[in-house]
Amino acid sequence: MSNVFDYLTWRNDLTFSAVPCCAVDTLICSCLSYLRLQPAFAAQNMLCVQTASEIFKQTRPKDIHYRVNEDLQLLYKMAEGNRYGKVILCGYIDHLNPSMEKQFSALTCLLEDDVMLITYRGTDNTLVGWKEDFNMTFLDAIPSQKEAVQYLEAMAAAYPKRRIILCGHSKGGNLAVYAGAFCSTAVQRRILQVYNHDGPGFSAETLKTAGYRSIAQRIETFVPQSSIVGMLMEHEEHYTVISSTQISLWQHDPYSWEVLGPDFVRLNNVDRQSIILDSTIKHWIGELDRSQREAFTDAVFQILSNTNAASFKEMNENRMRSTALILKALNRTDKQTKRMLSDITLKLMASAKNAIEANLVNEKQTN
């Protein structure tokens, strides 16, 4: 089946003025945001996709950083046609602040017809990025969410006549929704659509806010059939289930999402595994108060930090050493923390057992 690369082969000759931006386009831009674009923006603040592609082709491989190789290949593919080649990229920022436990990056694409598309980067491989994600379970707002609002306000002020599309994949989708919900009323009126590609939801309190409720009808959320990340927290908006060529957690990979013509291949429901995992995690989190969630998260990442690795990629490259350091750190952990980790882990296992049993009962009743 086709994916975003096939979509570009098929549609890359048509400009955005000829065929307006669609959901698949916003996934493409969300994927582009994972590419660290510092080489392209080293000497200029604004450039077109074709120029960015040419700069990267002349850059030493060791100076190019990306999440997966497809992110770089996507840039080259985008540069080949009329649809993306002349699109202006600007407003690129990339902030990693371990002390604030913040990983944030955003990019603005100036499309035709006075539309600007703002895309927020999802979680990368850094421990800081993943720690910030876990912090969502006990903080009202994480640092990246606050910066997402500030970024939107700044770009809206820089281009006051442009209408706005917000998008992102994974945590980037969450940031796009948060920015749309908590920006000023004047900016919110200019937002055409918000696209959340398999990004986690929010607390029940956030969903009740006036800002969220006023943007909710303009939010489009897409999740693969075995979604895990996208089903986390609470979603009040309708979500569309799409087909992926991968299985389980690997369906989070946006390059596995199937595309047919100008749209994703849509399905009726998420699968049994996604339902069980969603129920497990929601029940588990619901059993813990905020202080317990915070203590558990801090303890887990404190143990992981003993590997001295900045990312999970580094940990994987030195797997044996990392495992040994993690076990050593766990052995040094005080008894109270060990007991807390054990109790909360047992609650997770009990939640999984209950979710599986409840699903089996539902299946029998349905059949």
Coordinates of C-alpha atoms in Angstrom, one line a residue, residues 111-253:
L111 CA 1.9 28.1 2.0
E112 CA 0.0 29.9 -0.8
D113 CA -3.4 31.6 -0.3
D114 CA -2.1 33.4 2.8
V115 CA -2.0 30.2 4.9
M116 CA 0.8 29.4 7.4
L117 CA 1.2 25.9 8.7
I118 CA 2.9 25.6 12.1
T119 CA 4.2 22.2 13.0
Y120 CA 5.5 21.0 16.4
R121 CA 8.0 18.3 16.8
G122 CA 7.0 15.2 18.7
T123 CA 9.1 13.3 21.2
D124 CA 12.6 12.6 20.0
N125 CA 14.9 9.9 21.4
T126 CA 16.2 12.1 24.3
L127 CA 15.6 11.1 27.9
V128 CA 14.6 14.7 28.6
G129 CA 11.9 14.4 25.9
W130 CA 10.4 11.2 27.3
K131 CA 10.6 12.5 30.9
E132 CA 8.6 15.5 29.8
D133 CA 5.9 13.2 28.3
F134 CA 5.6 11.3 31.6
N135 CA 5.3 14.6 33.4
M136 CA 2.0 15.2 31.6
T137 CA 0.4 12.7 34.0
F138 CA 0.8 15.0 37.0
L139 CA 1.4 18.5 35.7
D140 CA -1.3 20.9 34.6
A141 CA 1.0 22.1 31.8
I142 CA 4.5 21.0 30.8
P143 CA 7.1 23.5 29.6
S144 CA 6.7 22.6 26.0
Q145 CA 3.0 23.2 26.0
K146 CA 3.6 26.7 27.4
E147 CA 6.2 27.4 24.8
A148 CA 3.9 26.1 22.0
V149 CA 1.4 28.8 22.9
Q150 CA 4.2 31.5 23.0
Y151 CA 5.5 30.3 19.6
L152 CA 2.0 30.5 18.0
E153 CA 1.4 34.0 19.3
A154 CA 4.8 35.1 18.0
M155 CA 4.3 33.7 14.5
A156 CA 0.7 35.0 14.4
A157 CA 2.1 38.5 15.2
A158 CA 4.8 38.2 12.6
Y159 CA 2.3 37.3 9.9
P160 CA -0.9 39.0 11.0
K161 CA -2.8 38.5 7.7
R162 CA -2.3 34.7 7.4
R163 CA -4.8 32.1 8.4
I164 CA -3.3 29.3 10.5
I165 CA -3.1 25.5 10.4
L166 CA -1.5 23.7 13.4
C167 CA -0.2 20.2 13.4
G168 CA 2.2 17.7 14.9
H169 CA 2.8 14.0 15.4
S170 CA 3.0 12.3 18.8
K171 CA 3.7 14.9 21.5
G172 CA 3.7 17.4 18.6
G173 CA 0.0 16.8 18.1
N174 CA -0.7 17.4 21.7
L175 CA 1.3 20.7 21.5
A176 CA -0.7 21.8 18.5
V177 CA -4.0 21.2 20.3
Y178 CA -2.8 22.9 23.4
A179 CA -1.5 25.9 21.5
G180 CA -4.8 26.2 19.7
A181 CA -6.8 26.0 22.9
F182 CA -4.8 28.4 25.0
C183 CA -3.8 31.1 22.6
S184 CA -5.5 34.5 22.6
T185 CA -9.0 34.7 21.2
A186 CA -7.9 36.9 18.3
V187 CA -5.3 34.3 17.2
Q188 CA -7.8 31.4 17.8
R189 CA -10.2 33.0 15.3
R190 CA -7.6 32.7 12.6
I191 CA -7.0 29.0 13.1
L192 CA -8.5 26.9 10.3
Q193 CA -7.8 23.5 11.6
V194 CA -5.7 21.6 14.2
Y195 CA -4.3 18.2 13.2
N196 CA -3.2 15.8 16.0
H197 CA -1.5 12.8 14.5
D198 CA -1.5 10.1 17.2
G199 CA -0.7 12.5 20.0
P200 CA -1.8 12.0 23.6
G201 CA -4.9 13.7 25.0
F202 CA -5.3 15.9 28.1
S203 CA -6.6 15.8 31.6
A204 CA -10.4 16.1 32.1
E205 CA -9.9 19.5 33.6
T206 CA -8.2 20.8 30.4
L207 CA -11.0 19.5 28.3
K208 CA -13.5 21.6 30.3
T209 CA -11.7 24.9 29.7
A210 CA -13.3 27.5 27.5
G211 CA -10.3 27.7 25.2
Y212 CA -10.4 24.0 24.4
R213 CA -14.2 23.9 23.9
S214 CA -14.0 26.8 21.5
I215 CA -11.4 25.0 19.3
A216 CA -12.7 21.4 19.7
Q217 CA -14.8 21.4 16.5
R218 CA -11.6 22.3 14.5
I219 CA -9.5 19.5 15.8
E220 CA -8.9 16.4 13.7
T221 CA -7.2 13.5 15.5
F222 CA -5.8 10.5 13.6
V223 CA -4.7 7.2 15.3
P224 CA -3.6 3.9 13.8
Q225 CA -5.6 0.8 14.6
S226 CA -3.3 -0.3 17.4
S227 CA -2.7 3.1 18.8
I228 CA -1.1 3.4 22.2
V229 CA 0.4 6.9 22.4
G230 CA -2.6 8.6 20.8
M231 CA -5.0 6.9 23.2
L232 CA -3.3 8.2 26.3
M233 CA -5.0 10.7 28.6
E234 CA -8.5 11.9 27.6
H235 CA -9.8 12.8 24.2
E236 CA -13.2 14.6 23.8
E237 CA -12.8 15.2 20.1
H238 CA -13.7 12.6 17.5
Y239 CA -10.7 10.6 16.3
T240 CA -10.3 8.8 13.0
V241 CA -8.7 5.4 12.9
I242 CA -6.4 4.7 10.0
S243 CA -4.6 1.7 8.6
S244 CA -0.9 1.0 9.3
T245 CA 1.5 -1.6 7.7
Q246 CA 3.2 -2.1 11.1
I247 CA 2.0 -3.9 14.3
S248 CA 1.5 -2.9 17.9
L249 CA 3.6 0.0 19.2
W250 CA 5.4 0.3 15.8
Q251 CA 2.2 1.6 14.3
H252 CA 3.1 5.0 15.9
D253 CA 5.6 5.3 13.0

